PDB file of C-alpha atoms and ligand atoms in Angstrom:
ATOM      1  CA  UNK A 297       0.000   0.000   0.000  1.00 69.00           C
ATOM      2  CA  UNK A 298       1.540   3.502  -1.173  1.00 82.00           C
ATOM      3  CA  UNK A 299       1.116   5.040   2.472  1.00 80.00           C
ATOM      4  CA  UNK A 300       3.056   2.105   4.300  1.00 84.00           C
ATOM      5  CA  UNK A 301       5.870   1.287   1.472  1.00 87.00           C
ATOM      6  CA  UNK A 302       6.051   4.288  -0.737  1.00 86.00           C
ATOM      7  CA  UNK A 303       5.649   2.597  -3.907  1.00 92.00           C
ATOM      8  CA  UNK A 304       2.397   2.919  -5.960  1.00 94.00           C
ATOM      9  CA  UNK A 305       0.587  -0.250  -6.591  1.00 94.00           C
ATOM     10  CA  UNK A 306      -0.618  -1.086 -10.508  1.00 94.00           C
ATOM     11  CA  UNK A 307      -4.197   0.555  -9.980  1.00 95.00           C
ATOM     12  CA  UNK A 308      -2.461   3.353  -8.597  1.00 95.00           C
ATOM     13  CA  UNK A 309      -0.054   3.826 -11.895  1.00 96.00           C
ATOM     14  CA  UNK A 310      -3.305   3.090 -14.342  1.00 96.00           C
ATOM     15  CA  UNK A 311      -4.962   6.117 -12.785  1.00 96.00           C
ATOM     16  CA  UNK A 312      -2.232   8.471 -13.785  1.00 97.00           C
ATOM     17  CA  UNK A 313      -0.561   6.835 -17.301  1.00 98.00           C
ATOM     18  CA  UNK A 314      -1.553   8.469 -19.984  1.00 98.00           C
ATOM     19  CA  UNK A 315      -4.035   6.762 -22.621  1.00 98.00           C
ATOM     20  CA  UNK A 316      -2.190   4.630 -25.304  1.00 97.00           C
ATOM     21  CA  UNK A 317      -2.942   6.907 -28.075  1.00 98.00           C
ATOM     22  CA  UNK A 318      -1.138   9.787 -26.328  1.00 98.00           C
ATOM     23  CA  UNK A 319       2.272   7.839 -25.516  1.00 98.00           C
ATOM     24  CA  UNK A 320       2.170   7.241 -29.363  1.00 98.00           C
ATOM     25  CA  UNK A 321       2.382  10.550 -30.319  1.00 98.00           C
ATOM     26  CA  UNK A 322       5.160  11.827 -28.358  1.00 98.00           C
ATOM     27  CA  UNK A 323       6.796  13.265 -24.998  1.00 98.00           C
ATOM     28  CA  UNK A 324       3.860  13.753 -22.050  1.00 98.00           C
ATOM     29  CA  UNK A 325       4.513  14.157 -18.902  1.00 98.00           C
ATOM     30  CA  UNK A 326       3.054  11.648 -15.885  1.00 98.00           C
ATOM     31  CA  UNK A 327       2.454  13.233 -11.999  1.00 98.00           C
ATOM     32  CA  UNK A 328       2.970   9.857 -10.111  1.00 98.00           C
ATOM     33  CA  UNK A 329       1.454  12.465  -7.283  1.00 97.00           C
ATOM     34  CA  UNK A 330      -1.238  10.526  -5.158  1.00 96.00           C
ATOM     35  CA  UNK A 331      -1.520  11.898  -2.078  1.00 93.00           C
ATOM     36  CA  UNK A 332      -3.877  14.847  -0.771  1.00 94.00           C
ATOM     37  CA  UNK A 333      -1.198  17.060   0.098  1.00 94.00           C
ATOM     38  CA  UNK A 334      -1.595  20.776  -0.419  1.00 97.00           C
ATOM     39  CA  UNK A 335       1.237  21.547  -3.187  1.00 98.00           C
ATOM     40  CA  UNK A 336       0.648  23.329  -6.192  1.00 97.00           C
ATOM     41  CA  UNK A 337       3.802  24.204  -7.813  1.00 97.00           C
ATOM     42  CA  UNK A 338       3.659  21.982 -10.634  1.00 97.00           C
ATOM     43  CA  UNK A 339       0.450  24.301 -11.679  1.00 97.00           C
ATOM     44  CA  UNK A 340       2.799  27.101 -11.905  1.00 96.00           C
ATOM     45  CA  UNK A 341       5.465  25.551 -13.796  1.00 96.00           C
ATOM     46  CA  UNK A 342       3.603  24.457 -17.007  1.00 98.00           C
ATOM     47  CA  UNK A 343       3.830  27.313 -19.698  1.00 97.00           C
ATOM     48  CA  UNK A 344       0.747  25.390 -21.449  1.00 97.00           C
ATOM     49  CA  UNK A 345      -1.329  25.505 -18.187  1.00 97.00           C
ATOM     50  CA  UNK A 346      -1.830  21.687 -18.453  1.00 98.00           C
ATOM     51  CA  UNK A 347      -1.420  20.821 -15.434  1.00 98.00           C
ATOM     52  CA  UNK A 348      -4.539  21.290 -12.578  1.00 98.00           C
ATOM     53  CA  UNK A 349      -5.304  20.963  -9.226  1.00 98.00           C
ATOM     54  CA  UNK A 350      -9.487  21.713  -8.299  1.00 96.00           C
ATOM     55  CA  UNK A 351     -11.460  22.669  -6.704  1.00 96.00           C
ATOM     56  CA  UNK A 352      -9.013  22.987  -4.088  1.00 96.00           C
ATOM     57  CA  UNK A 353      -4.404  23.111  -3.701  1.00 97.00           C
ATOM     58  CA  UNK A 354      -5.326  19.904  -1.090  1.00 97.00           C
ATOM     59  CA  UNK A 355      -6.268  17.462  -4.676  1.00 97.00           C
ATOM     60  CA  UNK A 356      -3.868  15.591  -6.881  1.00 97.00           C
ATOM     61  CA  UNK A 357      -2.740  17.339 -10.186  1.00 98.00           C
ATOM     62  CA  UNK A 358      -4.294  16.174 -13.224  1.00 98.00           C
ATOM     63  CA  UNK A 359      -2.916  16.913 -16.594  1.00 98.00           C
ATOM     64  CA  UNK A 360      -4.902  17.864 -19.926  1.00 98.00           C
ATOM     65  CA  UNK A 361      -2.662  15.333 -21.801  1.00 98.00           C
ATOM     66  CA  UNK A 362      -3.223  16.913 -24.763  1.00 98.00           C
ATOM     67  CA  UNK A 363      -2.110  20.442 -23.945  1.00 98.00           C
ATOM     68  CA  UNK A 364       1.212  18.961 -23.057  1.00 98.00           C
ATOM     69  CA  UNK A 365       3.563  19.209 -25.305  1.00 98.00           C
ATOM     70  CA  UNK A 366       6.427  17.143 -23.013  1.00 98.00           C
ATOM     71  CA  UNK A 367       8.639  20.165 -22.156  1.00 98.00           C
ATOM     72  CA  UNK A 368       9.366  19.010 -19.035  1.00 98.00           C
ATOM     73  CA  UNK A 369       9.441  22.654 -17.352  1.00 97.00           C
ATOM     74  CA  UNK A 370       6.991  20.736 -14.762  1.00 98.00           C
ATOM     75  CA  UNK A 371       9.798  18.036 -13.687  1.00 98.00           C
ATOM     76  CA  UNK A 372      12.655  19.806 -11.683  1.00 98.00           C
ATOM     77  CA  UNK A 373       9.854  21.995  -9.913  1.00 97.00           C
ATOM     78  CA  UNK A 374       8.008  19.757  -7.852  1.00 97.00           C
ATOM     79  CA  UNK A 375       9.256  19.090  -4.963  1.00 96.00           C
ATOM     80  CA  UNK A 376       8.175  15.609  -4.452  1.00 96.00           C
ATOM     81  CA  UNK A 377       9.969  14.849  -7.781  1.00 97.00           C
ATOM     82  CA  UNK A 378       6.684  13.047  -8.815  1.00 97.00           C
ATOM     83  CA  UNK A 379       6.572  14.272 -12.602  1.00 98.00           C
ATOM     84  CA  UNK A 380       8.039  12.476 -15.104  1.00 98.00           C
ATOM     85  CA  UNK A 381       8.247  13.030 -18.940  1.00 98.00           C
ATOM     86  CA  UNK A 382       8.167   9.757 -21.420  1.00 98.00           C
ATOM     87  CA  UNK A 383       8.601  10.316 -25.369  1.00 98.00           C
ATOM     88  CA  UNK A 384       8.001   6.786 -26.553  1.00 98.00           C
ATOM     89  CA  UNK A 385       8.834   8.049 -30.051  1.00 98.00           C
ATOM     90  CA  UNK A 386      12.147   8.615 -29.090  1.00 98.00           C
ATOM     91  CA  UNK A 387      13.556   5.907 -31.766  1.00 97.00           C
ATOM     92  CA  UNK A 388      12.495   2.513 -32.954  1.00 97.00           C
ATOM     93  CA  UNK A 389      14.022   0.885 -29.883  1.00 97.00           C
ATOM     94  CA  UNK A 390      14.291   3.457 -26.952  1.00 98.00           C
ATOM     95  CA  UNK A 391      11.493   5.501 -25.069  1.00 98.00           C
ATOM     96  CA  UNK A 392      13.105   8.410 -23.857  1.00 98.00           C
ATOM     97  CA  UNK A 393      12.772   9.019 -19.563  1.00 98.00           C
ATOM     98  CA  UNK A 394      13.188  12.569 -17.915  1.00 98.00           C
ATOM     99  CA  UNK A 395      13.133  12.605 -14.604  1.00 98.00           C
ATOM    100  CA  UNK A 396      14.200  14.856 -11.381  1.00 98.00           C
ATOM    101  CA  UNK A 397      17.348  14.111  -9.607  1.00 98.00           C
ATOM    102  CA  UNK A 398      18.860  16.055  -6.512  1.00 97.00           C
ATOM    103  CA  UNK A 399      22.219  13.887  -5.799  1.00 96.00           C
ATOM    104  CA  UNK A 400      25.614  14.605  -5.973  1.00 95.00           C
ATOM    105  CA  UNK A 401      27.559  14.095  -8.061  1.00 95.00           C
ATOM    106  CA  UNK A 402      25.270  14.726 -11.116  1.00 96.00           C
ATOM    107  CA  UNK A 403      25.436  12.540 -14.189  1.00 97.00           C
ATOM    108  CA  UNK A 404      27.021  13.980 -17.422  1.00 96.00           C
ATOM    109  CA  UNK A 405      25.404  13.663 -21.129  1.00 97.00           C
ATOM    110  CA  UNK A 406      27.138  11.121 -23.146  1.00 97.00           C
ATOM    111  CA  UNK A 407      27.384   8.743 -19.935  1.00 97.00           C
ATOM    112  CA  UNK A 408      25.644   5.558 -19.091  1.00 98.00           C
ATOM    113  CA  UNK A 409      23.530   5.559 -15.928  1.00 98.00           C
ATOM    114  CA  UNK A 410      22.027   2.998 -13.299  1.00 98.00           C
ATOM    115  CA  UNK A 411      18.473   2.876 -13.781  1.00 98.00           C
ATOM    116  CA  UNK A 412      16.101   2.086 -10.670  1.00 98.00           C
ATOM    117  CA  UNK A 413      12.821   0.991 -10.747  1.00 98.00           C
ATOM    118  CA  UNK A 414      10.408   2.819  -8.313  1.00 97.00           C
ATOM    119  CA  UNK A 415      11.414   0.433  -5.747  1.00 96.00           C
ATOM    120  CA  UNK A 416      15.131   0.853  -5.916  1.00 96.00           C
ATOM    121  CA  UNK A 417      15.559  -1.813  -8.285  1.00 98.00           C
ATOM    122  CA  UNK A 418      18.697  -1.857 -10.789  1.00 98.00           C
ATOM    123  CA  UNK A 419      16.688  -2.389 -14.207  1.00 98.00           C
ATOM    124  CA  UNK A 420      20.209  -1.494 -16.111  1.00 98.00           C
ATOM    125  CA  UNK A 421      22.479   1.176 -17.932  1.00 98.00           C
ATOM    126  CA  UNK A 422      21.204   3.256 -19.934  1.00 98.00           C
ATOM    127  CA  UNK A 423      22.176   6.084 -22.009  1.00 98.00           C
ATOM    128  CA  UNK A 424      22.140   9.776 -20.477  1.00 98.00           C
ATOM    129  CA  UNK A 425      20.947  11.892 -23.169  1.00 98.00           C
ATOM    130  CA  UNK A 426      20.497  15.144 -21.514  1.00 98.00           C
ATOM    131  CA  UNK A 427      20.912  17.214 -18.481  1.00 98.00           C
ATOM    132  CA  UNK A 428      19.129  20.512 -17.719  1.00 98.00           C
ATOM    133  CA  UNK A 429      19.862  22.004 -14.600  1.00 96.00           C
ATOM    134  CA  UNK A 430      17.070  23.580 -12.311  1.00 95.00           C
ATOM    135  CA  UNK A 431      18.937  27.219 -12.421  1.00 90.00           C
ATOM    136  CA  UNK A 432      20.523  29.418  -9.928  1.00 89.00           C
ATOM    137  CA  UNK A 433      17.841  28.922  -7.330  1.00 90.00           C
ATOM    138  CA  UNK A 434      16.775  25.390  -8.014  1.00 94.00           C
ATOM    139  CA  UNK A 435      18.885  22.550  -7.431  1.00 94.00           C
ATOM    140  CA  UNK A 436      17.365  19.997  -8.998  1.00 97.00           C
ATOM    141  CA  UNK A 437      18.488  18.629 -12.337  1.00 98.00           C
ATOM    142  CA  UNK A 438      16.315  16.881 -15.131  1.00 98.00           C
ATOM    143  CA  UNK A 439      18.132  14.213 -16.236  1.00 98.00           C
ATOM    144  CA  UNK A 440      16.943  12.244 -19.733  1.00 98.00           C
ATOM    145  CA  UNK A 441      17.751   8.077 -20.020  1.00 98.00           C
ATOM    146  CA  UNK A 442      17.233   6.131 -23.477  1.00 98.00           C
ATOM    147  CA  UNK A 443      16.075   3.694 -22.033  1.00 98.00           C
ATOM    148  CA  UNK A 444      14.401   0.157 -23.948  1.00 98.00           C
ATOM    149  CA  UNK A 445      10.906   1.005 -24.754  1.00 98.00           C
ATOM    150  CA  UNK A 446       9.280  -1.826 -22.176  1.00 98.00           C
ATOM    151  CA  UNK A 447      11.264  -0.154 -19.361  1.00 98.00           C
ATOM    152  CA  UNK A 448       9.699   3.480 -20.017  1.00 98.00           C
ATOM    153  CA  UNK A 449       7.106   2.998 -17.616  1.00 98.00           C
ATOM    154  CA  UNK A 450       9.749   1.124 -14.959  1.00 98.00           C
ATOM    155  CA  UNK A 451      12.882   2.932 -14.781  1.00 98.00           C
ATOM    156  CA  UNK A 452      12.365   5.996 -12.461  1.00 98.00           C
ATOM    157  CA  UNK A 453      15.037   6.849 -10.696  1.00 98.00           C
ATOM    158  CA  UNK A 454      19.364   6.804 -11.096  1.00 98.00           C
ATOM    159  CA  UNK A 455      21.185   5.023  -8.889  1.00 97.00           C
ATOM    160  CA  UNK A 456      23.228   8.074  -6.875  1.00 95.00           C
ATOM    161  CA  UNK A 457      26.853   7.625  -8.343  1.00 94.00           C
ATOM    162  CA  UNK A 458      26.028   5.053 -10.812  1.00 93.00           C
ATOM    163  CA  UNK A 459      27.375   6.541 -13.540  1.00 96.00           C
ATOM    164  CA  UNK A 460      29.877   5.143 -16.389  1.00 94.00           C
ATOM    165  CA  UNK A 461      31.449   5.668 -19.440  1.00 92.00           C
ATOM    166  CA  UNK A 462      31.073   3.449 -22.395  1.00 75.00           C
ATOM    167  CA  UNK A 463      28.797   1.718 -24.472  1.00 65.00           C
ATOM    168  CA  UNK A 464      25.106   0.869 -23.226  1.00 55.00           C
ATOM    169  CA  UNK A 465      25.282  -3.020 -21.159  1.00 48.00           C
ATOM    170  CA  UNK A 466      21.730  -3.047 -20.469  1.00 46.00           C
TER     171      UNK A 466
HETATM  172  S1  SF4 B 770       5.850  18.641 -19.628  1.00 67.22           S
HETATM  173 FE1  SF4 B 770       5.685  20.848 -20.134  1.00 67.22          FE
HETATM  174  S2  SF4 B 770       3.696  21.055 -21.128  1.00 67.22           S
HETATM  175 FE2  SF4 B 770       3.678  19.064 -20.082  1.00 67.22          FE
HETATM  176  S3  SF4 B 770       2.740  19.441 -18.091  1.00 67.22           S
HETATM  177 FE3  SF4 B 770       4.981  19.645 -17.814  1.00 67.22          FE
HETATM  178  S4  SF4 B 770       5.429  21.832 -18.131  1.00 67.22           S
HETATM  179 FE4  SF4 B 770       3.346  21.425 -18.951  1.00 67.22          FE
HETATM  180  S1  SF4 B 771       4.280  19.873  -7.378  1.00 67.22           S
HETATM  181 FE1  SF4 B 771       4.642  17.652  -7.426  1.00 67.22          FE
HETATM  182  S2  SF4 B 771       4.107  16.945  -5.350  1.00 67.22           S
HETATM  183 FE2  SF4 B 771       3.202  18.991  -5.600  1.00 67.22          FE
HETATM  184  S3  SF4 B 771       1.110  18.598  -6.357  1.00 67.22           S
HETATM  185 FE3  SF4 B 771       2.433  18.906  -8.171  1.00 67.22          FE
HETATM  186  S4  SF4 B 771       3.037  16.825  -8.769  1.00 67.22           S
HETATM  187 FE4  SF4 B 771       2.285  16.708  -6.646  1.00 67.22          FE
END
């Protein structure tokens, strides 16, 4: 159960994955947000205003899928680094991953990093494509993994130091 382990169950996940359709097309972001906490930032960070949270800032954020255009602006400002961008058109082969990440040291483009599941789990190296970092004021970086496409809905999280150069091991 999410409030004793942590980890969002299947039903939980359904609720908040995008329809088919939509993954198809290209990079959308996913709020694995599912408590009824009162945060709103993410509302604030989306350019397209996709992103809402009614009637009141206590509700989980829903997302008008089709208003997002993947940007990921929304990832490195939440701070329960819930949000998540996945472009499954990303090439025949790879979905592409963004996700938040706050450790030290960070991971550079060009290297191959530990992917976790949402339990911890080591799923694999995988290609860092891109790093964006949060700005002056924001620490958080938004780090982007090629990862296989049956992994894009696993791997969410890097393995703190698990970085290495070379080619993709899997
Ligand atoms: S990825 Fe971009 S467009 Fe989509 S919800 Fe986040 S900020 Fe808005
Ligand atoms: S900012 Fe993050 S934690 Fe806060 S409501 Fe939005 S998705 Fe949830």
């Amino acid at each position: 159960m999410l409030i004793e382990t942590g980890i969002p169950t299947a039903e939980d996940l359904q609720s908040v994955t995008p329809p088919a359709g939509r993954l198809a097309r290209g990079a959308v972001a996913i709020a694995e947000c599912f408590q009824k906490i009162p945060c709103n930032p993410c509302t604030r960070a989306c350019p397209r205003h996709a992103i809402r949270i009614e009637p009141d800032i206590n509700e989980t954020p829903q997302i008008d899928y089709e208003a997002c255009t993947g940007c990921g602006a929304c990832i490195a400002r939440c701070p329960g680094l819930a949000i998540f961008v996945v472009d499954m058109t990303y090439s025949d082969s790879e979905a592409l991953v963004m996700l938040a990440f706050e450790f030290l040291p960070v991971p550079e483009a060009g290297q191959l990093a530990c992917g976790l599941d949402r339990e911890g789990k080591e799923l694999g190296w995988f290609p860092v494509v891109r790093v964006v970092s949060g700005g002056k004021e924001n620490k958080t970086y938004t780090v982007s993994l090629a990862v296989p496409r049956e992994l894009a809905m696993e791997v969410r999280n890097i393995r703190a130091g698990g970085y290495q150069n070379g080619k993709q091991n899997g």
